[in-house]
Amino acid sequence: MRNIAVIVFGCVALWTGGCSKSGGGVKLHTDTDSVAYVIGLNVGANLLKMDSTLNAAAVCKGIADYFAGRQSMTMEEAQTFYLRYVNYAVPEKIREQERRFLDDVTSGQGFKSSESGLRYDVTRDGDLKRTIASDTARITVRIKALRRDGGEIYSSYERGDTLRTRLDSLPAGLREGLKLLGSGGAVKLWVPAALAYGAEGDRTLGVGANETLYYEAELLDVQADAPAGGKSGGR
């Protein structure tokens, strides 16, 4: 609903500023028109951030149709369509773009793909007699987490320390990757957003919405299952 309100407000502002062009540019006759145009620029910038594929001409047509009373759908129908678009079409588009990226970045690099979509490359198996039995196991690990552009999110290597935690304090993709190892093993991971921090991201770590993450991790030790409430240091 908040996004719909932004779009409706933007449409009104753009109409006031003028969607039609004459002589190659919008003509602003008064200060009021100029203010409306500035508002329209700001709204346009926000709409571009929301979805860069939006058709500006279609936005202007929607404004013109509303002002002329010839809408092709009711406001209720518009709301239903918009919610379906942002809840289903947009996420699927993001997932498809992510799949293409992961295919490209892991091609020929020795990575395998799991059913969940995790891309992994076990560089050292470790002691396969000492593997992680459950999500409540307490583990000792070294982790480096990067964004897809190489920007660092977290690194216990840089800190010169290790992370001791219950497995279930970690993102799903990292948990899945560590379960492939025995104590002393190491793995490289490309983790889809759905297996990392999802559409919400994590402001504390500086992870944005729908971010694909890269991990390098070493499983240094596996201990007995920790009691409930024993989480710490989740990354």
PDB file of C-alpha atoms in Angstrom:
ATOM      1  CA  MET A   1       0.000   0.000   0.000  1.00  0.00           C
ATOM      2  CA  ARG A   2       2.853   2.390   0.770  1.00  0.00           C
ATOM      3  CA  ASN A   3       4.348   1.863  -2.684  1.00  0.00           C
ATOM      4  CA  ILE A   4       0.939   2.377  -4.296  1.00  0.00           C
ATOM      5  CA  ALA A   5       0.593   5.686  -2.435  1.00  0.00           C
ATOM      6  CA  VAL A   6       4.013   6.748  -3.676  1.00  0.00           C
ATOM      7  CA  ILE A   7       3.072   5.907  -7.257  1.00  0.00           C
ATOM      8  CA  VAL A   8      -0.276   7.710  -7.061  1.00  0.00           C
ATOM      9  CA  PHE A   9       1.377  10.778  -5.557  1.00  0.00           C
ATOM     10  CA  GLY A  10       4.062  10.625  -8.229  1.00  0.00           C
ATOM     11  CA  CYS A  11       1.504  10.413 -11.006  1.00  0.00           C
ATOM     12  CA  VAL A  12      -0.327  13.513  -9.748  1.00  0.00           C
ATOM     13  CA  ALA A  13       2.930  15.416  -9.414  1.00  0.00           C
ATOM     14  CA  LEU A  14       4.068  14.406 -12.876  1.00  0.00           C
ATOM     15  CA  TRP A  15       0.710  15.437 -14.360  1.00  0.00           C
ATOM     16  CA  THR A  16       0.861  18.823 -12.637  1.00  0.00           C
ATOM     17  CA  GLY A  17       4.394  19.308 -13.935  1.00  0.00           C
ATOM     18  CA  GLY A  18       3.274  18.220 -17.384  1.00  0.00           C
ATOM     19  CA  CYS A  19       3.795  14.898 -19.112  1.00  0.00           C
ATOM     20  CA  SER A  20       3.326  16.219 -22.606  1.00  0.00           C
ATOM     21  CA  LYS A  21       6.237  17.824 -24.398  1.00  0.00           C
ATOM     22  CA  SER A  22       6.245  20.643 -26.886  1.00  0.00           C
ATOM     23  CA  GLY A  23       9.254  21.878 -28.800  1.00  0.00           C
ATOM     24  CA  GLY A  24      11.462  19.191 -27.241  1.00  0.00           C
ATOM     25  CA  GLY A  25      10.885  20.043 -23.561  1.00  0.00           C
ATOM     26  CA  VAL A  26       8.364  20.590 -20.794  1.00  0.00           C
ATOM     27  CA  LYS A  27       7.225  24.229 -20.598  1.00  0.00           C
ATOM     28  CA  LEU A  28       6.979  25.618 -17.066  1.00  0.00           C
ATOM     29  CA  HIS A  29       4.930  28.811 -17.092  1.00  0.00           C
ATOM     30  CA  THR A  30       4.734  29.520 -13.362  1.00  0.00           C
ATOM     31  CA  ASP A  31       6.587  28.888 -10.122  1.00  0.00           C
ATOM     32  CA  THR A  32       3.841  26.444  -9.175  1.00  0.00           C
ATOM     33  CA  ASP A  33       4.496  24.467 -12.339  1.00  0.00           C
ATOM     34  CA  SER A  34       8.222  24.528 -11.612  1.00  0.00           C
ATOM     35  CA  VAL A  35       7.697  23.199  -8.081  1.00  0.00           C
ATOM     36  CA  ALA A  36       5.426  20.470  -9.433  1.00  0.00           C
ATOM     37  CA  TYR A  37       8.072  19.531 -11.982  1.00  0.00           C
ATOM     38  CA  VAL A  38      10.740  19.304  -9.260  1.00  0.00           C
ATOM     39  CA  ILE A  39       8.432  17.037  -7.271  1.00  0.00           C
ATOM     40  CA  GLY A  40       7.913  14.981 -10.414  1.00  0.00           C
ATOM     41  CA  LEU A  41      11.676  14.613 -10.858  1.00  0.00           C
ATOM     42  CA  ASN A  42      12.023  13.295  -7.311  1.00  0.00           C
ATOM     43  CA  VAL A  43       9.134  10.887  -7.724  1.00  0.00           C
ATOM     44  CA  GLY A  44      10.549   9.749 -11.069  1.00  0.00           C
ATOM     45  CA  ALA A  45      13.884   9.035  -9.376  1.00  0.00           C
ATOM     46  CA  ASN A  46      12.106   6.938  -6.729  1.00  0.00           C
ATOM     47  CA  LEU A  47      10.099   5.047  -9.341  1.00  0.00           C
ATOM     48  CA  LEU A  48      13.308   4.343 -11.254  1.00  0.00           C
ATOM     49  CA  LYS A  49      14.867   2.838  -8.123  1.00  0.00           C
ATOM     50  CA  MET A  50      11.779   0.685  -7.556  1.00  0.00           C
ATOM     51  CA  ASP A  51      11.721  -0.668 -11.113  1.00  0.00           C
ATOM     52  CA  SER A  52      13.956   0.667 -13.872  1.00  0.00           C
ATOM     53  CA  THR A  53      11.822  -1.093 -16.495  1.00  0.00           C
ATOM     54  CA  LEU A  54       8.758   1.096 -15.870  1.00  0.00           C
ATOM     55  CA  ASN A  55       7.425   2.726 -19.041  1.00  0.00           C
ATOM     56  CA  ALA A  56       7.219   6.500 -18.437  1.00  0.00           C
ATOM     57  CA  ALA A  57       4.753   6.917 -21.308  1.00  0.00           C
ATOM     58  CA  ALA A  58       2.416   4.363 -19.689  1.00  0.00           C
ATOM     59  CA  VAL A  59       2.706   6.235 -16.378  1.00  0.00           C
ATOM     60  CA  CYS A  60       1.669   9.455 -18.140  1.00  0.00           C
ATOM     61  CA  LYS A  61      -1.205   7.668 -19.910  1.00  0.00           C
ATOM     62  CA  GLY A  62      -2.491   6.442 -16.560  1.00  0.00           C
ATOM     63  CA  ILE A  63      -2.455  10.017 -15.269  1.00  0.00           C
ATOM     64  CA  ALA A  64      -4.231  11.372 -18.342  1.00  0.00           C
ATOM     65  CA  ASP A  65      -6.868   8.620 -18.245  1.00  0.00           C
ATOM     66  CA  TYR A  66      -7.569   9.246 -14.557  1.00  0.00           C
ATOM     67  CA  PHE A  67      -7.952  12.983 -15.029  1.00  0.00           C
ATOM     68  CA  ALA A  68     -10.200  12.399 -18.047  1.00  0.00           C
ATOM     69  CA  GLY A  69     -12.305   9.797 -16.208  1.00  0.00           C
ATOM     70  CA  ARG A  70     -11.599   7.043 -18.710  1.00  0.00           C
ATOM     71  CA  GLN A  71      -9.606   4.578 -16.613  1.00  0.00           C
ATOM     72  CA  SER A  72      -9.220   1.107 -18.079  1.00  0.00           C
ATOM     73  CA  MET A  73      -9.422  -0.456 -14.593  1.00  0.00           C
ATOM     74  CA  THR A  74     -10.899   0.487 -11.241  1.00  0.00           C
ATOM     75  CA  MET A  75      -8.678   1.481  -8.304  1.00  0.00           C
ATOM     76  CA  GLU A  76      -9.472  -1.863  -6.667  1.00  0.00           C
ATOM     77  CA  GLU A  77      -8.413  -3.712  -9.822  1.00  0.00           C
ATOM     78  CA  ALA A  78      -5.284  -1.567 -10.023  1.00  0.00           C
ATOM     79  CA  GLN A  79      -4.377  -2.403  -6.436  1.00  0.00           C
ATOM     80  CA  THR A  80      -4.890  -6.131  -7.021  1.00  0.00           C
ATOM     81  CA  PHE A  81      -2.758  -6.057 -10.160  1.00  0.00           C
ATOM     82  CA  TYR A  82       0.000  -4.036  -8.479  1.00  0.00           C
ATOM     83  CA  LEU A  83       0.188  -6.324  -5.445  1.00  0.00           C
ATOM     84  CA  ARG A  84       0.329  -9.386  -7.689  1.00  0.00           C
ATOM     85  CA  TYR A  85       3.127  -7.753  -9.684  1.00  0.00           C
ATOM     86  CA  VAL A  86       5.326  -6.785  -6.716  1.00  0.00           C
ATOM     87  CA  ASN A  87       4.685 -10.024  -4.796  1.00  0.00           C
ATOM     88  CA  TYR A  88       5.114 -12.490  -7.655  1.00  0.00           C
ATOM     89  CA  ALA A  89       6.372 -11.025 -10.935  1.00  0.00           C
ATOM     90  CA  VAL A  90       9.150  -8.856  -9.495  1.00  0.00           C
ATOM     91  CA  PRO A  91      10.582 -11.533  -7.147  1.00  0.00           C
ATOM     92  CA  GLU A  92      10.591 -14.051 -10.010  1.00  0.00           C
ATOM     93  CA  LYS A  93      12.418 -11.544 -12.206  1.00  0.00           C
ATOM     94  CA  ILE A  94      14.999 -11.031  -9.445  1.00  0.00           C
ATOM     95  CA  ARG A  95      15.439 -14.791  -9.005  1.00  0.00           C
ATOM     96  CA  GLU A  96      15.936 -15.295 -12.743  1.00  0.00           C
ATOM     97  CA  GLN A  97      18.559 -12.537 -12.894  1.00  0.00           C
ATOM     98  CA  GLU A  98      20.287 -14.105  -9.892  1.00  0.00           C
ATOM     99  CA  ARG A  99      20.273 -17.552 -11.522  1.00  0.00           C
ATOM    100  CA  ARG A 100      21.913 -16.132 -14.644  1.00  0.00           C
ATOM    101  CA  PHE A 101      24.533 -14.357 -12.540  1.00  0.00           C
ATOM    102  CA  LEU A 102      25.331 -17.514 -10.566  1.00  0.00           C
ATOM    103  CA  ASP A 103      25.588 -19.567 -13.760  1.00  0.00           C
ATOM    104  CA  ASP A 104      28.036 -17.043 -15.199  1.00  0.00           C
ATOM    105  CA  VAL A 105      30.196 -16.533 -12.102  1.00  0.00           C
ATOM    106  CA  THR A 106      30.557 -20.248 -11.318  1.00  0.00           C
ATOM    107  CA  SER A 107      30.929 -21.539 -14.879  1.00  0.00           C
ATOM    108  CA  GLY A 108      34.163 -23.514 -15.247  1.00  0.00           C
ATOM    109  CA  GLN A 109      35.186 -22.774 -11.652  1.00  0.00           C
ATOM    110  CA  GLY A 110      34.545 -26.201 -10.145  1.00  0.00           C
ATOM    111  CA  PHE A 111      31.317 -25.280  -8.391  1.00  0.00           C
ATOM    112  CA  LYS A 112      28.397 -27.671  -8.057  1.00  0.00           C
ATOM    113  CA  SER A 113      24.746 -26.781  -7.519  1.00  0.00           C
ATOM    114  CA  SER A 114      22.465 -28.247  -4.859  1.00  0.00           C
ATOM    115  CA  GLU A 115      18.690 -28.667  -5.109  1.00  0.00           C
ATOM    116  CA  SER A 116      18.234 -25.499  -3.048  1.00  0.00           C
ATOM    117  CA  GLY A 117      20.242 -23.452  -5.567  1.00  0.00           C
ATOM    118  CA  LEU A 118      23.383 -23.196  -3.447  1.00  0.00           C
ATOM    119  CA  ARG A 119      26.602 -23.191  -5.476  1.00  0.00           C
ATOM    120  CA  TYR A 120      29.476 -24.876  -3.628  1.00  0.00           C
ATOM    121  CA  ASP A 121      33.078 -25.953  -4.110  1.00  0.00           C
ATOM    122  CA  VAL A 122      34.512 -28.144  -1.362  1.00  0.00           C
ATOM    123  CA  THR A 123      38.218 -27.363  -1.382  1.00  0.00           C
ATOM    124  CA  ARG A 124      39.057 -29.609   1.587  1.00  0.00           C
ATOM    125  CA  ASP A 125      36.868 -32.444   2.878  1.00  0.00           C
ATOM    126  CA  GLY A 126      38.203 -32.564   6.421  1.00  0.00           C
ATOM    127  CA  ASP A 127      37.606 -35.507   8.738  1.00  0.00           C
ATOM    128  CA  LEU A 128      34.360 -36.977   7.410  1.00  0.00           C
ATOM    129  CA  LYS A 129      34.022 -39.062  10.581  1.00  0.00           C
ATOM    130  CA  ARG A 130      33.373 -35.785  12.406  1.00  0.00           C
ATOM    131  CA  THR A 131      30.604 -34.063  10.484  1.00  0.00           C
ATOM    132  CA  ILE A 132      27.748 -31.825  11.655  1.00  0.00           C
ATOM    133  CA  ALA A 133      24.874 -34.006  12.850  1.00  0.00           C
ATOM    134  CA  SER A 134      22.206 -31.348  13.342  1.00  0.00           C
ATOM    135  CA  ASP A 135      21.452 -27.630  13.201  1.00  0.00           C
ATOM    136  CA  THR A 136      21.886 -27.406  16.983  1.00  0.00           C
ATOM    137  CA  ALA A 137      25.505 -28.563  16.873  1.00  0.00           C
ATOM    138  CA  ARG A 138      28.043 -26.124  18.267  1.00  0.00           C
ATOM    139  CA  ILE A 139      30.820 -25.399  15.791  1.00  0.00           C
ATOM    140  CA  THR A 140      34.020 -23.407  15.481  1.00  0.00           C
ATOM    141  CA  VAL A 141      34.557 -21.779  12.092  1.00  0.00           C
ATOM    142  CA  ARG A 142      36.470 -19.174  10.161  1.00  0.00           C
ATOM    143  CA  ILE A 143      34.301 -17.221   7.729  1.00  0.00           C
ATOM    144  CA  LYS A 144      34.765 -14.563   5.086  1.00  0.00           C
ATOM    145  CA  ALA A 145      31.592 -13.075   3.593  1.00  0.00           C
ATOM    146  CA  LEU A 146      31.615 -10.879   0.492  1.00  0.00           C
ATOM    147  CA  ARG A 147      29.069  -9.134  -1.681  1.00  0.00           C
ATOM    148  CA  ARG A 148      28.880 -10.102  -5.332  1.00  0.00           C
ATOM    149  CA  ASP A 149      30.963  -6.997  -6.210  1.00  0.00           C
ATOM    150  CA  GLY A 150      33.729  -8.145  -3.842  1.00  0.00           C
ATOM    151  CA  GLY A 151      32.884  -5.769  -1.003  1.00  0.00           C
ATOM    152  CA  GLU A 152      33.606  -7.344   2.376  1.00  0.00           C
ATOM    153  CA  ILE A 153      30.789  -7.893   4.857  1.00  0.00           C
ATOM    154  CA  TYR A 154      32.582  -9.865   7.538  1.00  0.00           C
ATOM    155  CA  SER A 155      35.873 -11.712   7.919  1.00  0.00           C
ATOM    156  CA  SER A 156      37.170 -13.616  10.912  1.00  0.00           C
ATOM    157  CA  TYR A 157      40.425 -13.913   8.968  1.00  0.00           C
ATOM    158  CA  GLU A 158      40.886 -10.140   9.082  1.00  0.00           C
ATOM    159  CA  ARG A 159      40.009 -10.129  12.784  1.00  0.00           C
ATOM    160  CA  GLY A 160      42.479 -12.929  13.398  1.00  0.00           C
ATOM    161  CA  ASP A 161      39.942 -14.937  15.355  1.00  0.00           C
ATOM    162  CA  THR A 162      37.389 -17.714  15.037  1.00  0.00           C
ATOM    163  CA  LEU A 163      33.616 -17.830  15.412  1.00  0.00           C
ATOM    164  CA  ARG A 164      32.101 -20.240  17.931  1.00  0.00           C
ATOM    165  CA  THR A 165      28.360 -20.644  17.550  1.00  0.00           C
ATOM    166  CA  ARG A 166      25.451 -22.988  17.051  1.00  0.00           C
ATOM    167  CA  LEU A 167      24.986 -23.908  13.425  1.00  0.00           C
ATOM    168  CA  ASP A 168      21.400 -22.617  13.371  1.00  0.00           C
ATOM    169  CA  SER A 169      22.590 -19.062  14.094  1.00  0.00           C
ATOM    170  CA  LEU A 170      23.978 -18.898  10.549  1.00  0.00           C
ATOM    171  CA  PRO A 171      22.163 -18.235   7.245  1.00  0.00           C
ATOM    172  CA  ALA A 172      20.612 -21.302   5.600  1.00  0.00           C
ATOM    173  CA  GLY A 173      23.043 -21.393   2.669  1.00  0.00           C
ATOM    174  CA  LEU A 174      26.078 -21.254   4.944  1.00  0.00           C
ATOM    175  CA  ARG A 175      24.601 -23.997   7.138  1.00  0.00           C
ATOM    176  CA  GLU A 176      24.067 -26.175   4.086  1.00  0.00           C
ATOM    177  CA  GLY A 177      27.620 -25.627   2.898  1.00  0.00           C
ATOM    178  CA  LEU A 178      29.209 -26.391   6.265  1.00  0.00           C
ATOM    179  CA  LYS A 179      27.260 -29.651   6.510  1.00  0.00           C
ATOM    180  CA  LEU A 180      29.193 -30.880   3.472  1.00  0.00           C
ATOM    181  CA  LEU A 181      32.401 -30.831   5.504  1.00  0.00           C
ATOM    182  CA  GLY A 182      34.113 -32.796   8.195  1.00  0.00           C
ATOM    183  CA  SER A 183      36.103 -31.130  10.941  1.00  0.00           C
ATOM    184  CA  GLY A 184      39.047 -29.348   9.287  1.00  0.00           C
ATOM    185  CA  GLY A 185      37.267 -28.991   5.949  1.00  0.00           C
ATOM    186  CA  ALA A 186      36.901 -25.875   3.808  1.00  0.00           C
ATOM    187  CA  VAL A 187      34.362 -24.704   1.237  1.00  0.00           C
ATOM    188  CA  LYS A 188      33.622 -21.840  -1.133  1.00  0.00           C
ATOM    189  CA  LEU A 189      29.977 -20.849  -1.533  1.00  0.00           C
ATOM    190  CA  TRP A 190      27.808 -18.648  -3.707  1.00  0.00           C
ATOM    191  CA  VAL A 191      24.622 -18.223  -1.703  1.00  0.00           C
ATOM    192  CA  PRO A 192      21.365 -17.065  -3.350  1.00  0.00           C
ATOM    193  CA  ALA A 193      19.559 -14.297  -1.495  1.00  0.00           C
ATOM    194  CA  ALA A 194      16.762 -16.661  -0.445  1.00  0.00           C
ATOM    195  CA  LEU A 195      19.358 -18.751   1.433  1.00  0.00           C
ATOM    196  CA  ALA A 196      21.096 -15.697   2.895  1.00  0.00           C
ATOM    197  CA  TYR A 197      19.178 -12.658   4.193  1.00  0.00           C
ATOM    198  CA  GLY A 198      16.314 -12.591   1.679  1.00  0.00           C
ATOM    199  CA  ALA A 199      14.242  -9.593   0.702  1.00  0.00           C
ATOM    200  CA  GLU A 200      14.769  -7.937   4.091  1.00  0.00           C
ATOM    201  CA  GLY A 201      18.566  -7.954   4.097  1.00  0.00           C
ATOM    202  CA  ASP A 202      20.424  -7.226   7.344  1.00  0.00           C
ATOM    203  CA  ARG A 203      21.121  -3.599   8.209  1.00  0.00           C
ATOM    204  CA  THR A 204      23.464  -4.531  11.049  1.00  0.00           C
ATOM    205  CA  LEU A 205      25.767  -6.346   8.652  1.00  0.00           C
ATOM    206  CA  GLY A 206      25.130  -3.940   5.791  1.00  0.00           C
ATOM    207  CA  VAL A 207      23.502  -6.600   3.607  1.00  0.00           C
ATOM    208  CA  GLY A 208      20.953  -5.156   1.207  1.00  0.00           C
ATOM    209  CA  ALA A 209      17.676  -6.654   0.066  1.00  0.00           C
ATOM    210  CA  ASN A 210      17.975  -9.668  -2.251  1.00  0.00           C
ATOM    211  CA  GLU A 211      21.782  -9.734  -2.094  1.00  0.00           C
ATOM    212  CA  THR A 212      23.659 -12.741  -3.394  1.00  0.00           C
ATOM    213  CA  LEU A 213      26.601 -13.497  -1.096  1.00  0.00           C
ATOM    214  CA  TYR A 214      29.943 -15.246  -1.469  1.00  0.00           C
ATOM    215  CA  TYR A 215      31.476 -17.159   1.431  1.00  0.00           C
ATOM    216  CA  GLU A 216      34.756 -18.846   2.152  1.00  0.00           C
ATOM    217  CA  ALA A 217      34.483 -20.986   5.261  1.00  0.00           C
ATOM    218  CA  GLU A 218      36.554 -23.446   7.284  1.00  0.00           C
ATOM    219  CA  LEU A 219      34.982 -25.857   9.754  1.00  0.00           C
ATOM    220  CA  LEU A 220      37.592 -26.027  12.508  1.00  0.00           C
ATOM    221  CA  ASP A 221      35.728 -28.088  15.074  1.00  0.00           C
ATOM    222  CA  VAL A 222      32.387 -29.820  15.660  1.00  0.00           C
ATOM    223  CA  GLN A 223      31.087 -30.322  19.182  1.00  0.00           C
ATOM    224  CA  ALA A 224      28.035 -31.946  20.740  1.00  0.00           C
ATOM    225  CA  ASP A 225      24.638 -30.348  20.231  1.00  0.00           C
ATOM    226  CA  ALA A 226      24.197 -27.143  22.199  1.00  0.00           C
ATOM    227  CA  PRO A 227      21.096 -26.587  24.343  1.00  0.00           C
ATOM    228  CA  ALA A 228      18.283 -24.377  23.048  1.00  0.00           C
ATOM    229  CA  GLY A 229      19.004 -20.679  23.409  1.00  0.00           C
ATOM    230  CA  GLY A 230      22.698 -21.222  22.902  1.00  0.00           C
ATOM    231  CA  LYS A 231      23.016 -19.112  19.774  1.00  0.00           C
ATOM    232  CA  SER A 232      25.772 -16.560  19.486  1.00  0.00           C
ATOM    233  CA  GLY A 233      27.618 -14.524  16.914  1.00  0.00           C
ATOM    234  CA  GLY A 234      25.359 -15.276  13.940  1.00  0.00           C
ATOM    235  CA  ARG A 235      26.598 -13.953  10.586  1.00  0.00           C
TER     236      ARG A 235
END
